[in-house]
């Protein structure tokens, strides 16, 4: 009885793991978001929309800014 229960639970855990894990990876490819299916025209890809400059909010931060 205990062996049957252990095998049953082990198969349930493995079945769920091997069923759910691929689903997480394959779901975006099977059902892509609507934005991912949009096709851009030539004028949309060549037009400059915005430009900016990256700044470091805290230059004294040794972790994110880096110090030697």
Tab-separated table of C-alpha atoms in Angstrom:
chain	number	residue	atom	x	y	z
A	1	UNK	CA	0.000	0.000	0.000
A	2	UNK	CA	2.762	2.491	0.919
A	3	UNK	CA	4.743	1.624	-2.179
A	4	UNK	CA	1.671	2.187	-4.369
A	5	UNK	CA	1.030	5.546	-2.722
A	6	UNK	CA	4.672	6.627	-3.121
A	7	UNK	CA	4.697	5.642	-6.809
A	8	UNK	CA	1.369	7.413	-7.349
A	9	UNK	CA	2.619	10.642	-5.763
A	10	UNK	CA	5.963	10.473	-7.566
A	11	UNK	CA	4.225	10.016	-10.910
A	12	UNK	CA	1.896	12.902	-10.111
A	13	UNK	CA	4.776	15.235	-9.278
A	14	UNK	CA	6.791	14.214	-12.352
A	15	UNK	CA	3.751	14.438	-14.612
A	16	UNK	CA	2.934	17.908	-13.366
A	17	UNK	CA	6.555	19.039	-13.685
A	18	UNK	CA	6.973	17.726	-17.216
A	19	UNK	CA	3.562	19.037	-18.243
A	20	UNK	CA	3.699	22.518	-16.749
A	21	UNK	CA	7.350	23.353	-17.463
A	22	UNK	CA	7.096	23.007	-21.260
A	23	UNK	CA	3.812	24.904	-21.135
A	24	UNK	CA	5.525	27.932	-19.619
A	25	UNK	CA	8.099	27.956	-22.414
A	26	UNK	CA	5.791	27.109	-25.331
A	27	UNK	CA	2.806	29.302	-24.397
A	28	UNK	CA	4.227	32.593	-25.819
A	29	UNK	CA	5.007	30.871	-29.127
A	30	UNK	CA	1.603	29.237	-29.454
A	31	UNK	CA	-0.379	32.284	-28.279
A	32	UNK	CA	1.814	35.352	-28.953
A	33	UNK	CA	0.715	38.700	-27.543
A	34	UNK	CA	-1.064	40.962	-30.009
A	35	UNK	CA	1.823	43.467	-30.029
A	36	UNK	CA	4.241	40.755	-31.150
A	37	UNK	CA	2.140	40.010	-34.221
A	38	UNK	CA	2.165	43.598	-35.558
A	39	UNK	CA	4.052	44.190	-38.787
A	40	UNK	CA	5.929	47.479	-39.109
A	41	UNK	CA	6.113	49.293	-42.422
A	42	UNK	CA	9.300	50.704	-43.912
A	43	UNK	CA	8.422	54.283	-42.878
A	44	UNK	CA	7.752	53.233	-39.282
A	45	UNK	CA	11.118	51.532	-38.912
A	46	UNK	CA	13.209	54.306	-40.481
A	47	UNK	CA	11.608	57.309	-38.739
A	48	UNK	CA	13.359	58.651	-35.618
A	49	UNK	CA	10.778	58.669	-32.866
A	50	UNK	CA	12.759	59.791	-29.835
A	51	UNK	CA	16.264	60.369	-28.606
A	52	UNK	CA	17.583	60.616	-25.106
A	53	UNK	CA	20.539	60.417	-22.787
A	54	UNK	CA	21.145	57.826	-20.091
A	55	UNK	CA	22.117	59.262	-16.735
A	56	UNK	CA	23.376	57.725	-13.532
A	57	UNK	CA	21.145	59.017	-10.721
A	58	UNK	CA	23.749	58.371	-8.017
A	59	UNK	CA	27.368	58.459	-9.282
A	60	UNK	CA	28.628	57.634	-5.770
A	61	UNK	CA	26.913	54.235	-5.808
A	62	UNK	CA	29.796	51.712	-5.838
A	63	UNK	CA	27.632	48.764	-6.883
A	64	UNK	CA	25.750	50.156	-9.856
A	65	UNK	CA	28.175	52.841	-10.985
A	66	UNK	CA	31.403	50.978	-10.286
A	67	UNK	CA	34.544	51.974	-8.428
A	68	UNK	CA	38.103	50.720	-8.673
